Coordinates of N, CA, C and O in Angstrom, one line a residue:
X1 N 0.8 -1.2 0.0 CA 0.0 0.0 0.0 C 0.9 1.3 0.0 O 0.3 2.3 -0.1
X2 N 2.2 1.1 0.1 CA 3.0 2.3 0.1 C 2.9 3.0 -1.3 O 2.9 4.2 -1.3
X3 N 2.7 2.3 -2.3 CA 2.5 2.9 -3.6 C 1.2 3.8 -3.6 O 1.2 4.9 -4.2
X4 N 0.2 3.3 -3.0 CA -1.1 4.1 -2.9 C -0.8 5.4 -2.1 O -1.2 6.5 -2.5
X5 N -0.1 5.3 -1.0 CA 0.2 6.4 -0.1 C 1.0 7.5 -0.9 O 0.6 8.6 -0.9
X6 N 2.0 7.0 -1.6 CA 2.8 8.0 -2.4 C 2.0 8.6 -3.5 O 2.2 9.8 -3.8
X7 N 1.1 7.9 -4.2 CA 0.3 8.4 -5.3 C -0.6 9.5 -4.8 O -0.8 10.5 -5.4
X8 N -1.3 9.2 -3.6 CA -2.2 10.1 -3.1 C -1.5 11.4 -2.6 O -2.0 12.5 -2.8
X9 N -0.3 11.2 -2.0 CA 0.4 12.4 -1.6 C 0.8 13.4 -2.7 O 1.0 14.5 -2.4
X10 N 0.9 12.9 -3.9 CA 1.2 13.7 -5.0 C 0.1 14.8 -5.2 O 0.3 15.8 -5.9
X11 N -1.1 14.5 -4.7 CA -2.2 15.4 -4.9 C -2.6 16.1 -3.6 O -3.6 16.8 -3.5
X12 N -1.7 16.1 -2.6 CA -1.9 16.7 -1.3 C -2.2 18.2 -1.5 O -1.5 18.9 -2.3
X13 N -3.2 18.7 -0.8 CA -3.5 20.1 -0.9 C -4.6 20.4 -1.9 O -5.1 21.5 -1.9
X14 N -5.0 19.4 -2.7 CA -6.2 19.6 -3.6 C -7.4 20.1 -2.8 O -7.7 19.6 -1.7
X15 N -8.1 21.1 -3.3 CA -9.2 21.7 -2.6 C -10.5 21.7 -3.5 O -10.4 21.8 -4.7
X16 N -11.6 21.6 -2.8 CA -12.9 21.8 -3.5 C -12.9 23.3 -4.0 O -12.2 24.1 -3.4
X17 N -13.8 23.5 -4.9 CA -14.0 24.9 -5.4 C -15.3 25.3 -4.9 O -16.4 24.7 -5.2
X18 N -15.4 26.4 -4.1 CA -16.7 26.9 -3.6 C -17.5 27.6 -4.7 O -16.9 28.1 -5.7
X19 N -18.8 27.6 -4.6 CA -19.6 28.2 -5.6 C -20.0 27.3 -6.6 O -20.0 26.0 -6.5
X20 N -20.5 27.8 -7.8 CA -21.1 26.9 -8.8 C -20.1 26.1 -9.6 O -20.4 25.1 -10.2
X21 N -18.8 26.4 -9.5 CA -17.8 25.6 -10.2 C -17.3 24.5 -9.3 O -17.5 24.5 -8.1
X22 N -16.7 23.5 -9.9 CA -16.1 22.4 -9.1 C -14.7 22.1 -9.6 O -14.3 22.5 -10.7
X23 N -13.9 21.5 -8.7 CA -12.5 21.1 -9.1 C -12.6 20.0 -10.1 O -13.1 18.9 -9.7
X24 N -12.1 20.2 -11.3 CA -12.2 19.1 -12.3 C -11.5 17.8 -11.9 O -11.9 16.7 -12.3
X25 N -10.5 17.9 -11.1 CA -9.8 16.7 -10.7 C -10.6 15.9 -9.7 O -10.6 14.6 -9.8
X26 N -11.4 16.5 -8.8 CA -12.3 15.8 -7.9 C -13.4 15.2 -8.7 O -13.8 14.0 -8.5
X27 N -14.0 15.9 -9.7 CA -15.0 15.4 -10.5 C -14.5 14.2 -11.3 O -15.2 13.2 -11.5
X28 N -13.3 14.2 -11.7 CA -12.7 13.1 -12.5 C -12.6 11.8 -11.6 O -12.7 10.7 -12.1
X29 N -12.4 12.0 -10.3 CA -12.4 10.8 -9.4 C -13.8 10.0 -9.6 O -13.8 8.8 -9.8
X30 N -14.9 10.8 -9.6 CA -16.2 10.2 -9.7 C -16.4 9.5 -11.1 O -16.8 8.4 -11.2
X31 N -16.0 10.3 -12.1 CA -16.3 9.8 -13.5 C -15.4 8.6 -13.8 O -15.9 7.6 -14.4
X32 N -14.2 8.6 -13.4 CA -13.3 7.4 -13.6 C -13.8 6.1 -13.0 O -13.6 5.1 -13.5
X33 N -14.5 6.2 -11.9 CA -15.0 5.0 -11.2 C -16.4 4.7 -11.6 O -17.0 3.8 -10.9
X34 N -17.0 5.5 -12.5 CA -18.3 5.1 -13.0 C -19.5 5.9 -12.5 O -20.6 5.6 -12.8
X35 N -19.2 7.0 -11.7 CA -20.3 7.8 -11.2 C -20.4 9.1 -12.0 O -20.1 10.2 -11.5
X36 N -20.8 9.0 -13.2 CA -20.8 10.1 -14.1 C -21.9 11.2 -13.8 O -21.8 12.3 -14.3
X37 N -22.8 10.8 -12.9 CA -23.9 11.7 -12.5 C -23.4 12.8 -11.6 O -24.0 13.9 -11.4
X38 N -22.2 12.6 -11.0 CA -21.7 13.6 -10.0 C -21.1 14.8 -10.8 O -20.3 14.6 -11.6
X39 N -21.5 16.0 -10.4 CA -21.0 17.2 -11.1 C -20.6 18.3 -10.1 O -20.3 19.4 -10.5
X40 N -20.7 18.0 -8.8 CA -20.5 19.1 -7.8 C -19.6 18.5 -6.7 O -20.0 17.5 -6.0
X41 N -18.4 19.1 -6.5 CA -17.5 18.5 -5.5 C -17.8 19.0 -4.1 O -17.3 18.4 -3.1
X42 N -18.6 20.0 -3.9 CA -18.9 20.4 -2.5 C -20.2 19.8 -1.9 O -20.4 19.9 -0.7
X43 N -21.0 19.3 -2.8 CA -22.3 18.7 -2.3 C -22.2 17.2 -2.2 O -23.1 16.6 -1.6
X44 N -21.2 16.5 -2.7 CA -21.1 15.1 -2.7 C -19.8 14.7 -2.0 O -18.8 15.1 -2.4
X45 N -20.0 13.9 -0.9 CA -18.8 13.5 -0.2 C -17.9 12.7 -1.2 O -18.4 11.8 -1.9
X46 N -16.6 12.9 -1.1 CA -15.7 12.3 -2.1 C -14.5 11.5 -1.5 O -13.6 11.1 -2.2
X47 N -14.6 11.2 -0.2 CA -13.5 10.5 0.4 C -13.4 9.1 -0.2 O -12.3 8.6 -0.5
X48 N -14.5 8.4 -0.3 CA -14.4 7.0 -0.9 C -14.2 7.1 -2.4 O -13.4 6.2 -3.0
X49 N -14.7 8.1 -3.1 CA -14.4 8.2 -4.5 C -12.9 8.4 -4.8 O -12.4 7.8 -5.7
X50 N -12.3 9.2 -4.0 CA -10.8 9.4 -4.1 C -10.1 8.1 -4.0 O -9.2 7.7 -4.8
X51 N -10.4 7.3 -2.9 CA -9.7 6.1 -2.7 C -10.0 5.1 -3.8 O -9.1 4.4 -4.3
X52 N -11.2 5.0 -4.2 CA -11.6 4.1 -5.3 C -10.8 4.4 -6.6 O -10.3 3.6 -7.3
X53 N -10.7 5.7 -6.9 CA -10.0 6.2 -8.0 C -8.5 5.8 -8.0 O -8.0 5.2 -9.0
X54 N -7.8 6.0 -6.9 CA -6.4 5.7 -6.9 C -6.2 4.2 -6.8 O -5.3 3.6 -7.4
X55 N -7.1 3.4 -6.1 CA -6.9 2.0 -6.1 C -7.2 1.4 -7.5 O -6.5 0.4 -7.9
X56 N -8.1 1.9 -8.2 CA -8.4 1.5 -9.5 C -7.2 1.7 -10.4 O -6.7 0.8 -11.1
X57 N -6.6 2.9 -10.4 CA -5.4 3.2 -11.2 C -4.2 2.3 -10.9 O -3.5 2.0 -11.8
X58 N -4.1 2.0 -9.6 CA -2.9 1.2 -9.2 C -3.2 -0.3 -9.2 O -2.3 -1.1 -8.9
X59 N -4.4 -0.7 -9.6 CA -4.7 -2.2 -9.6 C -5.0 -2.8 -8.3 O -4.9 -4.0 -8.2
X60 N -5.3 -2.0 -7.3 CA -5.6 -2.6 -6.0 C -7.1 -2.9 -5.8 O -8.0 -2.3 -6.5
X61 N -7.4 -3.8 -4.9 CA -8.8 -4.1 -4.6 C -9.5 -2.8 -4.1 O -8.8 -1.9 -3.4
X62 N -10.8 -2.6 -4.4 CA -11.5 -1.4 -4.0 C -12.9 -1.7 -3.7 O -13.4 -2.8 -4.1
X63 N -13.6 -0.8 -3.1 CA -15.0 -1.0 -2.7 C -15.9 -0.8 -3.9 O -17.0 -1.5 -4.0
X64 N -15.6 0.1 -4.8 CA -16.5 0.4 -6.0 C -17.7 1.2 -5.6 O -18.5 1.4 -6.4
X65 N -17.8 1.6 -4.4 CA -18.9 2.4 -3.9 C -18.5 3.7 -3.3 O -17.4 3.9 -2.9
X66 N -19.5 4.6 -3.2 CA -19.2 6.0 -2.7 C -19.3 6.1 -1.2 O -18.9 7.1 -0.6
X67 N -20.0 5.1 -0.6 CA -20.1 5.2 0.9 C -18.8 4.7 1.6 O -18.3 3.7 1.2
X68 N -18.4 5.5 2.5 CA -17.1 5.2 3.2 C -17.1 3.8 3.9 O -16.1 3.1 3.9
X69 N -18.3 3.4 4.4 CA -18.4 2.2 5.2 C -18.2 1.0 4.2 O -18.0 -0.2 4.7
X70 N -18.4 1.2 2.9 CA -18.2 0.0 2.0 C -16.8 -0.5 2.1 O -16.6 -1.7 1.7
X71 N -15.8 0.3 2.5 CA -14.5 -0.2 2.6 C -14.3 -1.2 3.8 O -13.2 -1.9 3.8
X72 N -15.2 -1.3 4.6 CA -15.1 -2.3 5.7 C -15.1 -3.8 5.1 O -14.7 -4.7 5.8
X73 N -15.6 -3.9 3.9 CA -15.7 -5.3 3.3 C -14.5 -5.5 2.3 O -14.5 -6.5 1.5
X74 N -13.6 -4.6 2.2 CA -12.4 -4.7 1.3 C -11.2 -5.2 2.1 O -10.9 -4.7 3.1
X75 N -10.6 -6.2 1.6 CA -9.4 -6.8 2.2 C -9.7 -7.5 3.5 O -10.8 -7.8 3.8
X76 N -8.6 -7.7 4.3 CA -8.7 -8.4 5.5 C -8.7 -7.5 6.7 O -7.8 -6.6 6.7
X77 N -9.6 -7.6 7.6 CA -9.6 -6.7 8.8 C -8.3 -7.0 9.6 O -7.9 -8.1 9.8
X78 N -7.8 -5.9 10.2 CA -6.6 -6.0 11.0 C -6.9 -5.2 12.3 O -7.8 -4.4 12.4
X79 N -6.1 -5.5 13.3 CA -6.3 -4.8 14.6 C -5.2 -3.8 14.9 O -5.4 -2.8 15.7
X80 N -4.0 -4.0 14.3 CA -2.9 -3.1 14.5 C -2.5 -2.5 13.2 O -1.8 -3.1 12.4
X81 N -3.0 -1.2 12.9 CA -2.8 -0.7 11.6 C -1.3 -0.2 11.4 O -0.6 0.1 12.4
X82 N -0.9 -0.1 10.2 CA 0.4 0.4 9.8 C 0.3 1.5 8.8 O -0.8 1.6 8.2
X83 N 1.3 2.2 8.6 CA 1.3 3.3 7.6 C 0.8 2.8 6.3 O 1.3 1.8 5.8
X84 N -0.2 3.4 5.7 CA -0.7 3.1 4.4 C -2.0 2.2 4.5 O -2.6 2.0 3.4
X85 N -2.3 1.7 5.6 CA -3.6 0.9 5.7 C -4.8 1.8 5.6 O -4.7 3.0 5.9
X86 N -5.9 1.2 5.3 CA -7.2 1.9 5.1 C -7.9 2.0 6.5 O -7.9 0.9 7.2
X87 N -8.4 3.1 6.9 CA -9.1 3.3 8.2 C -10.5 3.8 7.9 O -10.6 4.7 7.1
X88 N -11.5 3.2 8.5 CA -12.9 3.7 8.3 C -13.4 4.1 9.7 O -13.3 3.5 10.7
X89 N -14.1 5.3 9.6 CA -14.7 6.0 10.8 C -16.2 6.1 10.7 O -16.7 6.1 9.6
X90 N -16.9 6.1 11.8 CA -18.3 6.4 11.8 C -18.4 8.0 11.9 O -17.5 8.7 12.3
X91 N -19.6 8.4 11.3 CA -19.9 9.9 11.3 C -21.3 10.0 11.8 O -22.2 9.2 11.5
X92 N -21.5 11.0 12.7 CA -22.8 11.3 13.3 C -23.2 10.3 14.4 O -23.5 10.7 15.5
X93 N -23.1 9.0 14.1 CA -23.5 8.0 15.1 C -22.9 6.7 14.6 O -22.9 6.4 13.4
X94 N -22.4 5.9 15.6 CA -21.8 4.6 15.2 C -22.7 3.7 14.4 O -22.3 2.8 13.6
X95 N -24.0 3.8 14.6 CA -25.0 2.9 13.9 C -25.5 3.5 12.6 O -26.3 2.9 11.9
X96 N -25.1 4.7 12.3 CA -25.6 5.4 11.1 C -24.9 4.8 9.8 O -23.9 4.1 9.9
X97 N -25.4 5.1 8.7 CA -24.8 4.6 7.4 C -23.6 5.5 7.1 O -22.8 5.2 6.2
X98 N -23.5 6.7 7.7 CA -22.5 7.7 7.3 C -21.2 7.3 7.9 O -21.1 6.7 9.0
X99 N -20.1 7.7 7.2 CA -18.8 7.4 7.6 C -17.8 8.3 6.9 O -18.1 9.2 6.1
X100 N -16.5 7.9 7.2 CA -15.4 8.6 6.5 C -14.3 7.5 6.3 O -14.2 6.6 7.2
X101 N -13.6 7.6 5.2 CA -12.5 6.6 5.0 C -11.3 7.4 4.5 O -11.3 8.4 3.9
X102 N -10.1 6.9 5.0 CA -8.8 7.5 4.6 C -7.7 6.5 4.8 O -7.9 5.3 5.0
X103 N -6.5 7.0 4.7 CA -5.3 6.2 4.8 C -4.6 6.5 6.1 O -4.3 7.7 6.5
X104 N -4.4 5.5 6.9 CA -3.8 5.6 8.2 C -2.3 6.0 8.0 O -1.6 5.5 7.3
X105 N -2.0 7.1 8.8 CA -0.6 7.6 8.8 C 0.1 7.1 10.2 O 1.1 6.5 10.2
X106 N -0.5 7.6 11.3 CA 0.0 7.2 12.6 C -1.0 7.6 13.6 O -2.0 8.2 13.3
X107 N -0.7 7.3 14.9 CA -1.6 7.8 16.0 C -0.8 8.2 17.2 O 0.3 7.8 17.4
X108 N -1.4 9.1 17.9 CA -0.8 9.7 19.1 C -1.8 10.3 20.0 O -2.7 11.0 19.6
X109 N -1.8 9.9 21.3 CA -2.7 10.4 22.3 C -4.2 10.2 21.9 O -5.0 11.1 22.1
X110 N -4.5 9.0 21.4 CA -5.9 8.7 21.0 C -6.4 9.4 19.8 O -7.6 9.3 19.5
X111 N -5.5 10.0 19.0 CA -5.9 10.6 17.8 C -5.1 9.9 16.6 O -3.9 9.6 16.7
X112 N -5.8 9.8 15.5 CA -5.2 9.1 14.3 C -5.0 10.2 13.2 O -5.9 10.8 12.8
X113 N -3.8 10.2 12.7 CA -3.5 11.1 11.6 C -3.9 10.3 10.3 O -3.5 9.2 10.1
X114 N -4.8 10.9 9.6 CA -5.4 10.2 8.4 C -5.2 11.1 7.2 O -5.6 12.3 7.2
X115 N -4.7 10.5 6.1 CA -4.6 11.1 4.8 C -5.9 10.8 4.0 O -6.2 9.6 3.9
X116 N -6.6 11.8 3.6 CA -7.8 11.5 2.9 C -8.4 12.7 2.2 O -8.0 13.8 2.4
X117 N -9.4 12.4 1.3 CA -10.1 13.4 0.6 C -11.3 13.8 1.4 O -11.8 13.1 2.2
X118 N -11.8 15.0 1.1 CA -13.0 15.6 1.7 C -12.8 15.8 3.2 O -13.7 15.6 4.0
X119 N -11.6 16.1 3.5 CA -11.3 16.5 4.9 C -11.1 18.0 5.0 O -10.1 18.5 4.4
X120 N -12.0 18.7 5.6 CA -11.9 20.2 5.5 C -12.0 20.7 4.1 O -11.3 21.6 3.8
X121 N -12.8 20.0 3.2 CA -12.9 20.4 1.8 C -11.7 20.2 1.0 O -11.6 20.8 -0.1
X122 N -10.7 19.4 1.5 CA -9.5 19.2 0.7 C -8.9 17.8 0.9 O -9.5 17.0 1.6
X123 N -7.8 17.6 0.2 CA -7.1 16.3 0.4 C -5.9 16.7 1.3 O -5.0 17.4 0.9
X124 N -5.9 16.1 2.5 CA -4.9 16.5 3.4 C -4.7 15.4 4.5 O -5.4 14.4 4.4
X125 N -3.9 15.7 5.5 CA -3.8 14.9 6.7 C -4.6 15.6 7.8 O -4.3 16.7 8.1
X126 N -5.6 14.9 8.4 CA -6.4 15.4 9.5 C -6.4 14.4 10.6 O -6.1 13.2 10.5
X127 N -6.7 14.9 11.8 CA -6.8 14.1 13.0 C -8.2 13.7 13.3 O -9.2 14.4 13.2
X128 N -8.4 12.4 13.6 CA -9.7 11.8 14.0 C -9.5 11.1 15.3 O -8.5 10.4 15.5
X129 N -10.5 11.1 16.1 CA -10.5 10.4 17.4 C -10.5 8.9 17.2 O -11.4 8.4 16.4
X130 N -9.7 8.2 17.9 CA -9.6 6.8 17.7 C -10.9 6.1 18.1 O -11.2 5.0 17.6
X131 N -11.7 6.7 19.0 CA -12.9 6.1 19.4 C -14.0 6.0 18.3 O -15.0 5.4 18.4
X132 N -13.7 6.7 17.2 CA -14.6 6.7 16.0 C -14.3 5.6 15.0 O -15.0 5.5 14.0
X133 N -13.2 4.9 15.2 CA -12.8 3.9 14.2 C -13.8 2.7 14.2 O -14.2 2.2 15.2
X134 N -14.2 2.3 13.0 CA -15.0 1.2 12.8 C -14.2 0.0 12.4 O -14.5 -1.2 12.6
X135 N -13.1 0.2 11.7 CA -12.2 -0.9 11.3 C -11.0 -0.4 10.5 O -11.0 0.7 10.0
X136 N -10.0 -1.3 10.4 CA -8.8 -1.0 9.6 C -8.7 -2.2 8.5 O -9.1 -3.3 8.8

C-alpha cells in the first residue's frame, strides 16, 4: 500500500472549489470510477471516490462504492494498523450509514493522523479520534 500512499500524496492540498464551479480533478475521481452523474465537489462526499480512483489506477482491490463504510468489506480486517492501511470511521452516530475513509498515517494520544479526501474540503492529513474507528 506504500504505492497508494505515495500516489495520493502527489495530490496533497487539492481543494474543492466553492460556488457553482467544481474542481475538475475531484469530478474526475467520480467519472473514472463510473459515477458520471456527480457534477459538484462540494455537495457530494468524495473520500471514498478518491480512494476508489487511486486503487483502480494502481490495480488494488477497491469497494467500488461511494459510501465510506463500503471499505469495511475490502481486504482483511486488522487490529494493529500500519502506515498506508485503510481506516474507516463512523460519522454522526456509530450505527448510522454515514462514515469517513482515509489512509492511516500514525496515531498519538488517542488521535489518528489520516490522509484523505473531503477532509476540511480538501485532500490532506487530518486528526480523528480513535474512538470513532469502525475498522482497519
